[in-house]
Short mmCIF file of C-alpha atoms in Angstrom, two decimals:
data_model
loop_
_atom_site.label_atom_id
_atom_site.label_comp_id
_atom_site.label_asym_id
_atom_site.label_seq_id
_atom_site.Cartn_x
_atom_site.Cartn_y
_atom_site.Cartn_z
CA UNK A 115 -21.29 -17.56 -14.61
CA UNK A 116 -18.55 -19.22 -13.39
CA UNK A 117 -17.50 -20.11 -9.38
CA UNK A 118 -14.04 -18.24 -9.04
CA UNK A 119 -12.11 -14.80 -9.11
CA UNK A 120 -8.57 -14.71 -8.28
CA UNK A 121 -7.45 -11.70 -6.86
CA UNK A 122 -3.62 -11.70 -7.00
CA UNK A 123 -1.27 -10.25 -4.17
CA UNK A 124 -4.06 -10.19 -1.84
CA UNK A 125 -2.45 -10.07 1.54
CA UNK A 126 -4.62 -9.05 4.91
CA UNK A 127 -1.75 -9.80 7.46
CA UNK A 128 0.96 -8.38 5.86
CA UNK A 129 3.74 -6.50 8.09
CA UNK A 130 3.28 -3.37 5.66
CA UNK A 131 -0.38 -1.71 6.84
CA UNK A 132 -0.63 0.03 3.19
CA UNK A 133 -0.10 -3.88 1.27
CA UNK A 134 -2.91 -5.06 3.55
CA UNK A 135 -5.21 -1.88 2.89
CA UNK A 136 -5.08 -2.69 -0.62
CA UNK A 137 -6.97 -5.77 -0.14
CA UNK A 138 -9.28 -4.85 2.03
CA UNK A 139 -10.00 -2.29 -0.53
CA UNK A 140 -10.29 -4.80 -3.00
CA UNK A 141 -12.73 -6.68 -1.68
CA UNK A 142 -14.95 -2.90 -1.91
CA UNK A 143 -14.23 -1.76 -4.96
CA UNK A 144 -14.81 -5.44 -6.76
CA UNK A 145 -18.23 -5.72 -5.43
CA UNK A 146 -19.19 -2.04 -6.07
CA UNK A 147 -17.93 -3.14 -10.15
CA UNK A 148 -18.44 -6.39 -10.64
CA UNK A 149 -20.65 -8.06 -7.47
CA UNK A 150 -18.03 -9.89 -5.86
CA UNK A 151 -20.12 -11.68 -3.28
CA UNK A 152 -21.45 -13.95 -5.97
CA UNK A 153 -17.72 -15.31 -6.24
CA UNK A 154 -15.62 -17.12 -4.15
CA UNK A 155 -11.99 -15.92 -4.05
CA UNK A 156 -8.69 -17.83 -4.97
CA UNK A 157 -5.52 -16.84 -3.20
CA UNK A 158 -2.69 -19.11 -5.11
CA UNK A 159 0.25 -19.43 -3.05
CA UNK A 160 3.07 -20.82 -5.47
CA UNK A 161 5.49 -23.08 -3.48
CA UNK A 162 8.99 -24.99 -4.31
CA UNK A 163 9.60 -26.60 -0.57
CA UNK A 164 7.61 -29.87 -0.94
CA UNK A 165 8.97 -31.08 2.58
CA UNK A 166 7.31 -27.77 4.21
CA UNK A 167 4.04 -28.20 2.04
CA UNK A 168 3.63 -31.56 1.96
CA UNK A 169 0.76 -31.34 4.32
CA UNK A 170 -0.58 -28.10 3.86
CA UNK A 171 -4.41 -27.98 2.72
CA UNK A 172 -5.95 -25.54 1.26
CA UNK A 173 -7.45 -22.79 3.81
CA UNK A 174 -11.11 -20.93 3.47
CA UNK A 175 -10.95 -17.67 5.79
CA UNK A 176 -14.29 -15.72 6.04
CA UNK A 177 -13.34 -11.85 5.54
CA UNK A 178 -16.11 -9.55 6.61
CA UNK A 179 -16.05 -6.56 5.19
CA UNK A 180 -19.02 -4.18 6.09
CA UNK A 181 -21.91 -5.93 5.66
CA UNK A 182 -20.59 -8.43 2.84
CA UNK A 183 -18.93 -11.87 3.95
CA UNK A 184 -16.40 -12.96 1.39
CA UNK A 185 -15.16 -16.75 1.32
CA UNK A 186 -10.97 -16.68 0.51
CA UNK A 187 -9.63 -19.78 -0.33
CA UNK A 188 -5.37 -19.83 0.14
CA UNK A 189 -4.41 -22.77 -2.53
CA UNK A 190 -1.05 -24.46 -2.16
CA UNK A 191 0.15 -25.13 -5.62
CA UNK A 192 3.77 -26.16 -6.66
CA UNK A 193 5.57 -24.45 -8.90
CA UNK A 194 6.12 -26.72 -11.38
CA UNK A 195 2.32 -26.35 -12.12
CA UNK A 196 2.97 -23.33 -13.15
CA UNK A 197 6.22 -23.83 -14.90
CA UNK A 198 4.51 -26.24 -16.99
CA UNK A 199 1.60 -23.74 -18.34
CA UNK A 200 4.14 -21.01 -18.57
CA UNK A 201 6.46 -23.01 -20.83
CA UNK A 202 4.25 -25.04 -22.87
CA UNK A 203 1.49 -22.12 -23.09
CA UNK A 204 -1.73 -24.54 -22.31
CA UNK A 205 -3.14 -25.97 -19.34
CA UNK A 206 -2.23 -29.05 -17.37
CA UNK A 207 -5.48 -31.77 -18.19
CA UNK A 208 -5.06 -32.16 -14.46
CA UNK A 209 -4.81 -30.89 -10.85
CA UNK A 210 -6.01 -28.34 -9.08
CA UNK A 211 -5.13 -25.64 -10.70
CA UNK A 212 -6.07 -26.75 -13.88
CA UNK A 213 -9.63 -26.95 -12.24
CA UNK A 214 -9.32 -23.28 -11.16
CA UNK A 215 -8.40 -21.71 -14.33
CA UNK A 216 -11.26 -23.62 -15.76
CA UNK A 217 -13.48 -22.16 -12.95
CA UNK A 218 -12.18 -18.96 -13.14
CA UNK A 219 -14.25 -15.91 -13.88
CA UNK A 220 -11.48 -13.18 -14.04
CA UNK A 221 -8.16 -12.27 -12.14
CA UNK A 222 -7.56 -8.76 -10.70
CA UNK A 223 -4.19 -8.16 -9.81
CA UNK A 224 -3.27 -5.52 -7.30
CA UNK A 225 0.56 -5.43 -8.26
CA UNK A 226 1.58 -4.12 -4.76
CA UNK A 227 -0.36 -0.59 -5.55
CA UNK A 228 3.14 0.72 -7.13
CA UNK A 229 4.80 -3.00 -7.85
CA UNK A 230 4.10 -2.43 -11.67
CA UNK A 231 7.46 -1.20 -12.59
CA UNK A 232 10.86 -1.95 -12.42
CA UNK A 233 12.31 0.28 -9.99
CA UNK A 234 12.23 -2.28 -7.27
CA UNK A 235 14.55 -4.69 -9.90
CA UNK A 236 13.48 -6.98 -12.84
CA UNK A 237 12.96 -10.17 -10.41
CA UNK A 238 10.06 -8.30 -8.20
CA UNK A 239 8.43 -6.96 -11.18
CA UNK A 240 8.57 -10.63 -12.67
CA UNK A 241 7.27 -12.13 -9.11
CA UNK A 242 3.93 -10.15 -8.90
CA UNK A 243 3.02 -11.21 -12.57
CA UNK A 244 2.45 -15.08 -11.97
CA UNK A 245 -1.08 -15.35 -11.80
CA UNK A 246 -1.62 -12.29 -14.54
CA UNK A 247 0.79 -15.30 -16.89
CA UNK A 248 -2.22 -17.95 -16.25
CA UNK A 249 -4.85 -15.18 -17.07
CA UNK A 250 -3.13 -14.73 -20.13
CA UNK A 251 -2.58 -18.01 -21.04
CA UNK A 252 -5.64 -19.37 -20.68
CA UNK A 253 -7.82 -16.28 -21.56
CA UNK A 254 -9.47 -15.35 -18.36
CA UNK A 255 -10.05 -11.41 -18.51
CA UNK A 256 -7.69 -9.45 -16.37
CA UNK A 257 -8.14 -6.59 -14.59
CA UNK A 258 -5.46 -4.01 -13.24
CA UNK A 259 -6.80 -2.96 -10.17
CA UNK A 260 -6.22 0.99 -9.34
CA UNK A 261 -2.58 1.63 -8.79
CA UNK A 262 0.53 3.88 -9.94
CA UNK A 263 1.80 1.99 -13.38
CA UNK A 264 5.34 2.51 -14.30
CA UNK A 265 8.15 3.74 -14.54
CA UNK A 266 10.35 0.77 -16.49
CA UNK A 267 14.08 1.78 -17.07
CA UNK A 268 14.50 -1.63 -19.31
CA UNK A 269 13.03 -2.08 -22.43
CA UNK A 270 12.15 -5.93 -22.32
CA UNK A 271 10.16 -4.89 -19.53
CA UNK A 272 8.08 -2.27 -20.98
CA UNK A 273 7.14 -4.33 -23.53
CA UNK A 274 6.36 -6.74 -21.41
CA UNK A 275 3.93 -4.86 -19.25
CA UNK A 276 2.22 -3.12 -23.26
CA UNK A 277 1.30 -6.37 -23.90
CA UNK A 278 -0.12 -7.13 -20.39
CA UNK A 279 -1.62 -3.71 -20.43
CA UNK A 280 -3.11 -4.17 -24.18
CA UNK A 281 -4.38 -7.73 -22.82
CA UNK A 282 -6.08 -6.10 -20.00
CA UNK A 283 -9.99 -6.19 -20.41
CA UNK A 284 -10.12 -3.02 -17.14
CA UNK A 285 -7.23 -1.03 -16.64
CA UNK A 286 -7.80 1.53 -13.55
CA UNK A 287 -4.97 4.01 -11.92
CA UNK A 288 -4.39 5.49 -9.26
CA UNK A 289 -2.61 8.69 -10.78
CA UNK A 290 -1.68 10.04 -14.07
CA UNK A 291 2.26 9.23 -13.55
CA UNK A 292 1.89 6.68 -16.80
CA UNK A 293 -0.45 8.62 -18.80
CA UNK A 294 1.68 9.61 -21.70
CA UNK A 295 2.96 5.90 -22.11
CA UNK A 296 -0.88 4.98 -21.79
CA UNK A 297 -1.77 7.38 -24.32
CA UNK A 298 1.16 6.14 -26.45
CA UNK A 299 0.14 1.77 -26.25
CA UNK A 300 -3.63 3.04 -27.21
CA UNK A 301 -4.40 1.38 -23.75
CA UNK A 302 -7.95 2.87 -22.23
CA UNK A 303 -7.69 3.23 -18.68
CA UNK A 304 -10.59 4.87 -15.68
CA UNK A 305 -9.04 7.23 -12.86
CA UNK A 306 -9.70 6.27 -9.82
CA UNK A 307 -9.03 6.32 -6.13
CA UNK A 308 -6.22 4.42 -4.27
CA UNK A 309 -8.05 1.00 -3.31
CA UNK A 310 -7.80 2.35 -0.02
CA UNK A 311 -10.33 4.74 0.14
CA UNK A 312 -12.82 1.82 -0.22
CA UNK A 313 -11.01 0.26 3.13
CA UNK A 314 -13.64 1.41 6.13
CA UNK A 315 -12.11 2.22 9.44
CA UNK A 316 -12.55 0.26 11.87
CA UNK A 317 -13.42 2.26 15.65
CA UNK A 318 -10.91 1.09 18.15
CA UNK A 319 -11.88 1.34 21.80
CA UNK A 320 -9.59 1.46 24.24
CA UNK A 321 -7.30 3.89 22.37
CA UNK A 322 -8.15 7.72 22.95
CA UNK A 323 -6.26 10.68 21.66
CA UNK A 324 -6.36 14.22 23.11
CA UNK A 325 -7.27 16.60 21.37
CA UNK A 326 -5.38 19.00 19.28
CA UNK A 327 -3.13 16.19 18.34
CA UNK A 328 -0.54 15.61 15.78
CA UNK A 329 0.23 11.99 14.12
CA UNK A 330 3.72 11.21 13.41
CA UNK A 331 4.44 8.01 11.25
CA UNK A 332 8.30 7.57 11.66
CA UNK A 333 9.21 5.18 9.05
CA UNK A 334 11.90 1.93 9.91
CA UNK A 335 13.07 2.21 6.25
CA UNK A 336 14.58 5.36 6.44
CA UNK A 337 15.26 5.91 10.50
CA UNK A 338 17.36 2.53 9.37
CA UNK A 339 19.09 4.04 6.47
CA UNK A 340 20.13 0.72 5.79
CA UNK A 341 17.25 -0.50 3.81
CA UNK A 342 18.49 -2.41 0.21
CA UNK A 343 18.52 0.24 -2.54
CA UNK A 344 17.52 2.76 -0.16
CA UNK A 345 20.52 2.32 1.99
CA UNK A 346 22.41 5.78 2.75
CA UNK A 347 19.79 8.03 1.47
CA UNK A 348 18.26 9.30 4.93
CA UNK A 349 21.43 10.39 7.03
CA UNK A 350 19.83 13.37 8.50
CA UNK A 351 15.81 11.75 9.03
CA UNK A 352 16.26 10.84 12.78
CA UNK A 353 17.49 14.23 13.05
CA UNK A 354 14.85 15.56 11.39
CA UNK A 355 12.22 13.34 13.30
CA UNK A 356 13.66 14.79 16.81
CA UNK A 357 13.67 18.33 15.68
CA UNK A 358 10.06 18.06 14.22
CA UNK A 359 9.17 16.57 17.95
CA UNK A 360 10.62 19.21 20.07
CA UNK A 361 9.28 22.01 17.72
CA UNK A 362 5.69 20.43 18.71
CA UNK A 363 6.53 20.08 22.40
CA UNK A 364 7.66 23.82 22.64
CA UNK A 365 4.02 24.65 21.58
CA UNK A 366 2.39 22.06 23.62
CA UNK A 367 0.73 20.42 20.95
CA UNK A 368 0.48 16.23 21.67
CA UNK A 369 2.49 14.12 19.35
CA UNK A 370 1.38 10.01 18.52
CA UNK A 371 4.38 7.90 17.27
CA UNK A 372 2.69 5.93 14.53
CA UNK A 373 3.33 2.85 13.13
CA UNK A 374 2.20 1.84 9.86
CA UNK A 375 4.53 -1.50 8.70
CA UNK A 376 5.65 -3.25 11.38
CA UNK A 377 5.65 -7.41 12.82
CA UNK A 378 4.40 -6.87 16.35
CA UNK A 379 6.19 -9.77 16.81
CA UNK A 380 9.09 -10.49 14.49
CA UNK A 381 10.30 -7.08 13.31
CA UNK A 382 11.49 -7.00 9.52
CA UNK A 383 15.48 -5.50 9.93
CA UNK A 384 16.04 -1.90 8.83
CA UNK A 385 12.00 -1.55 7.58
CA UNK A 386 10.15 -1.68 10.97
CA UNK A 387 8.19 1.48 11.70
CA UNK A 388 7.50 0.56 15.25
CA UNK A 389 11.13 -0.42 16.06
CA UNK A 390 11.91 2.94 14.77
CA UNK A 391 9.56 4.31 16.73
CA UNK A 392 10.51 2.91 19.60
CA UNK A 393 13.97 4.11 19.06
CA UNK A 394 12.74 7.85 18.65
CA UNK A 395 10.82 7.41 22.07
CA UNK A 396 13.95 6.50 23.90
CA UNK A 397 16.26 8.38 22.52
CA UNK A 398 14.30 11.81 23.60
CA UNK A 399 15.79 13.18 27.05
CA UNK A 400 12.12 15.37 27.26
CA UNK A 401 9.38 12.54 26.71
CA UNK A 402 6.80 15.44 27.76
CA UNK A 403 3.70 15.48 25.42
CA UNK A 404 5.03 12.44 23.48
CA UNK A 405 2.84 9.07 23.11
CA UNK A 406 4.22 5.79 21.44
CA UNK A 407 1.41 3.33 20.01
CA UNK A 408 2.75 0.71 21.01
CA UNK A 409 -0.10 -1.87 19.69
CA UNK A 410 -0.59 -4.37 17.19
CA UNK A 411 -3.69 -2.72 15.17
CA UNK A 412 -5.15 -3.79 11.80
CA UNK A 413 -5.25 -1.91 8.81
CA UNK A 414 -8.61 -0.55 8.98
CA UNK A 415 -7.89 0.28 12.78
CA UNK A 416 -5.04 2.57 11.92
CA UNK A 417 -6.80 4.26 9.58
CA UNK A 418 -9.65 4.94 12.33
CA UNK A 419 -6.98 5.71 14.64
CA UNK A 420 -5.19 8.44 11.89
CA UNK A 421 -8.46 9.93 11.61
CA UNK A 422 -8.16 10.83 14.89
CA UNK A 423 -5.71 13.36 14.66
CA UNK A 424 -5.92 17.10 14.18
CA UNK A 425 -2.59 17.40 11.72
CA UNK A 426 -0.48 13.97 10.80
CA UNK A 427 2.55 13.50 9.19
CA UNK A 428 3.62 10.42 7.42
CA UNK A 429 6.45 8.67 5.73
CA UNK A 430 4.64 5.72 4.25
CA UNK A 431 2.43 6.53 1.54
CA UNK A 432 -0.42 4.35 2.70
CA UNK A 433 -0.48 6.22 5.82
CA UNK A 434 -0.88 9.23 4.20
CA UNK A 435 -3.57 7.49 2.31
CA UNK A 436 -5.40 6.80 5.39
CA UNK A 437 -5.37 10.65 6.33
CA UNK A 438 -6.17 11.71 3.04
CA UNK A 439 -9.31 9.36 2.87
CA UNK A 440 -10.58 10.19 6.51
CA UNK A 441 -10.34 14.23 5.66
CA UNK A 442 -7.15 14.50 8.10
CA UNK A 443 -5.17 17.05 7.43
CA UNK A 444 -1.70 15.82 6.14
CA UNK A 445 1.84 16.73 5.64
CA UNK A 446 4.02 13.54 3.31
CA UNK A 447 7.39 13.39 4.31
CA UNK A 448 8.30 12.07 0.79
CA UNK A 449 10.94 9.28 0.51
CA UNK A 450 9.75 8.09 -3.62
CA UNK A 451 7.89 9.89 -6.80
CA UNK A 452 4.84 8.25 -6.01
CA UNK A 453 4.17 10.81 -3.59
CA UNK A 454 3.88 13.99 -5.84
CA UNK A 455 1.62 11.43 -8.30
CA UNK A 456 -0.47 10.90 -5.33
CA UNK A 457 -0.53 14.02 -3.48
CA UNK A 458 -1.00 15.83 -6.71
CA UNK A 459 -4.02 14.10 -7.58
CA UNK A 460 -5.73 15.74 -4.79
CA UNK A 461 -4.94 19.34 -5.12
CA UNK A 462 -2.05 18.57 -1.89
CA UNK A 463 1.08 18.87 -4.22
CA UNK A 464 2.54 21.49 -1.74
CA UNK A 465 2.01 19.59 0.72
CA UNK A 466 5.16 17.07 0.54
CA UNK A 467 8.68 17.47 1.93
CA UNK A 468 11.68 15.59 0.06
CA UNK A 469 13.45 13.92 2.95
CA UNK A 470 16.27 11.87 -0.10
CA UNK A 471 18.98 12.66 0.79
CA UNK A 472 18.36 15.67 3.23
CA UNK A 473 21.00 17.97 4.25
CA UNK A 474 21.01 19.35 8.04
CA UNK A 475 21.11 23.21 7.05
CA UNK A 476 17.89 22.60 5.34
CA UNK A 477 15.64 21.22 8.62
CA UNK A 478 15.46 24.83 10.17
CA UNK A 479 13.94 25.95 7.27
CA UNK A 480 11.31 23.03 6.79
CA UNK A 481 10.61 22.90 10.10
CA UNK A 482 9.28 26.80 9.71
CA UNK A 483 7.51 24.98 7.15
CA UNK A 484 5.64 23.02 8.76
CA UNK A 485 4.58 25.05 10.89
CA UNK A 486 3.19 26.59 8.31
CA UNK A 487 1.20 24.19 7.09
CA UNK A 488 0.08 23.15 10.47
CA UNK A 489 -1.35 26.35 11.01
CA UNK A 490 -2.98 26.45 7.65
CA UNK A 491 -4.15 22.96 8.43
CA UNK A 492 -7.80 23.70 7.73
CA UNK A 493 -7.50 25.15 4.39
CA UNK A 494 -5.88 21.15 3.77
CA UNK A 495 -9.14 20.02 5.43
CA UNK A 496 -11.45 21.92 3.45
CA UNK A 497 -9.40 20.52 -0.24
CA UNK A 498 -10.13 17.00 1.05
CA UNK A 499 -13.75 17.61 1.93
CA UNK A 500 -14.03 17.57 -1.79
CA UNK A 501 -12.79 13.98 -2.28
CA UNK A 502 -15.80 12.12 -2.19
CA UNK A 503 -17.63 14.21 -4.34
CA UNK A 504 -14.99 13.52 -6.99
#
């Protein structure tokens, strides 16, 4: 057996909640497959600014995760490492990294959860596939871990990730959104949950909702409207977002501002739920009923604090992730396909409202809506009481 297992885009701090859920989810569902505690893990973090890294060692962080402690080791390696392998299609006989590879007993790559496609551009596809390149290279079995695969709108691309695919020793998803291309590269794949589900909430203390409440994840990306390819396609969400509040507040029912990718304390312009959130809190003349979260939490915390809630809405999948897992009643306020994939898989497809490109004469009927749904909210509760005996 060898010493190492690389498990690539593994981020635990990141600003997005959902990106950081994925690796704590990981770290679950590697040791319920393959007995990850017997491993340590390799975080490589590529660089090209020697001046910045020219004193950086490599870091060991203890994650705990249940009863399991994990060993994570973040490795500075330039990029011309890499560059090297990639090009020349053989290991360095020296360095580091060519020590790790050696070392290496497989690389799972979590792509993002919805980062294996092209719909975010050629580059970021490209970006998340550096250490799945080494794997290749030099052999070390790869696994995809459970995520949405696809769409591609360029060909080079799709064949690029068929041959990844093919090379793949494990392939798991998330949904069935790729199935037919699947199907068509002969590619075997297992269903399974988001790698969130394996993520265990974490009880927070001195944070107590009432009861009867309703959690409303306000998203920065589209109360901005201004984020990249997004830009322009949510002129009517803060509109919607006030209406949904004061339909709440007219039937006394508490609403929780929720945050679920934000910097607590350098917001990320135009994609910062909590800014956004903070914006809806201010902006509402009748505050009555209302209650910002205004803390920094961790990924498992949110989800704790999400099960909480009698009825939540979100607008970042991951959110709705974390109500779906915790049996929470939920409502997606859908900004992307991957939320019919997702809600789909779990019986919930009517339970999504399309908020691209929403047009103002249309909020008076969703909000009847959601009423609707909120008052049906048990029949919801009693579909996802069936999850974990999937």
């Amino acid at each position: 057996m060898k010493d190492y297992v690389i498990i690539s885009g593994l981020i635990l701090d990141d600003n997005n909640l959902g990106t950081a859920a994925l690796g704590y989810g990981a770290f679950s569902f590697l040791n319920i497959e393959k007995q990850l505690s017997d491993y340590k893990i390799i975080k490589i973090n590529f660089f090209r600014n020697l001046w910045r890294y020219r004193n950086k060692k490599s870091v060991v962080q203890q994650v705990k995760i249940g009863g399991d402690i994990f060993d994570v080791e973040t490795v500075h390696i330039f990029f011309l490492y890499y560059w090297f392998i990639s090009l020349f299609k053989k290991k360095t006989p020296f360095g580091r990294l060519s020590d790790i590879l050696k070392r290496t007993e497989y690389v799972a790559a979590i792509n993002g959860g919805d980062g294996f496609s092209d719909i975010y551009g050629t580059k970021t596809f490209k970006s998340r596939l550096m250490d799945t390149n080494l794997a290749m290279i030099c052999k070390i079995p790869l696994i995809e871990l459970p995520q949405t695969l696809g769409p591609f709108s360029t060909p080079s691309n799709y064949k690029l990730a068929e041959r990844i695919l093919k090379y793949s020793s494990k392939v798991y998803v998330r949904d069935l959104a790729f199935k037919q291309e699947l199907d068509k590269m002969g590619v075997q794949y297992e269903l399974c949950k988001d790698l969130s589900y394996y993520m265990q909430p974490e009880k927070i203390d001195d944070l107590e909702i009432l009861p009867k409440s309703v959690g409303l994840n306000v998203s920065g990306l589209a109360y901005s409207n201004k984020f990249r390819a997004l830009s322009n396609k949510f002129d009517n969400y803060p509109f919607f977002i006030e209406k949904i509040i004061n339909m709440f507040q007219e039937k006394n029912i508490p609403v929780y501002l929720v945050s679920h990718s934000y910097n607590y304390i350098t917001p990320e312009t135009n994609n910062d739920d909590l800014e956004a959130n903070k914006a809806v809190y201010h902006s509402l003349k009748n505050k009555k009923g209302v209650y910002l979260v205004d803390k920094k939490l961790t990924s498992p915390q949110t989800k704790y604090m999400i099960s909480q809630f009698d009825f939540f809405i979100g607008t970042r999948m991951h959110a709705c992730f974390a109500a779906i897992y915790t049996q929470t009643p939920v409502l997606g306020l859908a900004y992307s396909y991957k939320f019919k994939y997702a809600f789909n898989q779990y019986g919930l497809d009517k339970y999504i409202v399309d908020i691209v490109d929403l047009e103002r004469e249309n909020i008076a009927l969703l909000l009847s809506e959601i009423v609707s749904f909120y008052e049906r909210r048990n029949e919801i509760k009693e579909k996802l009481n069936n999850i974990d005996g999937e």
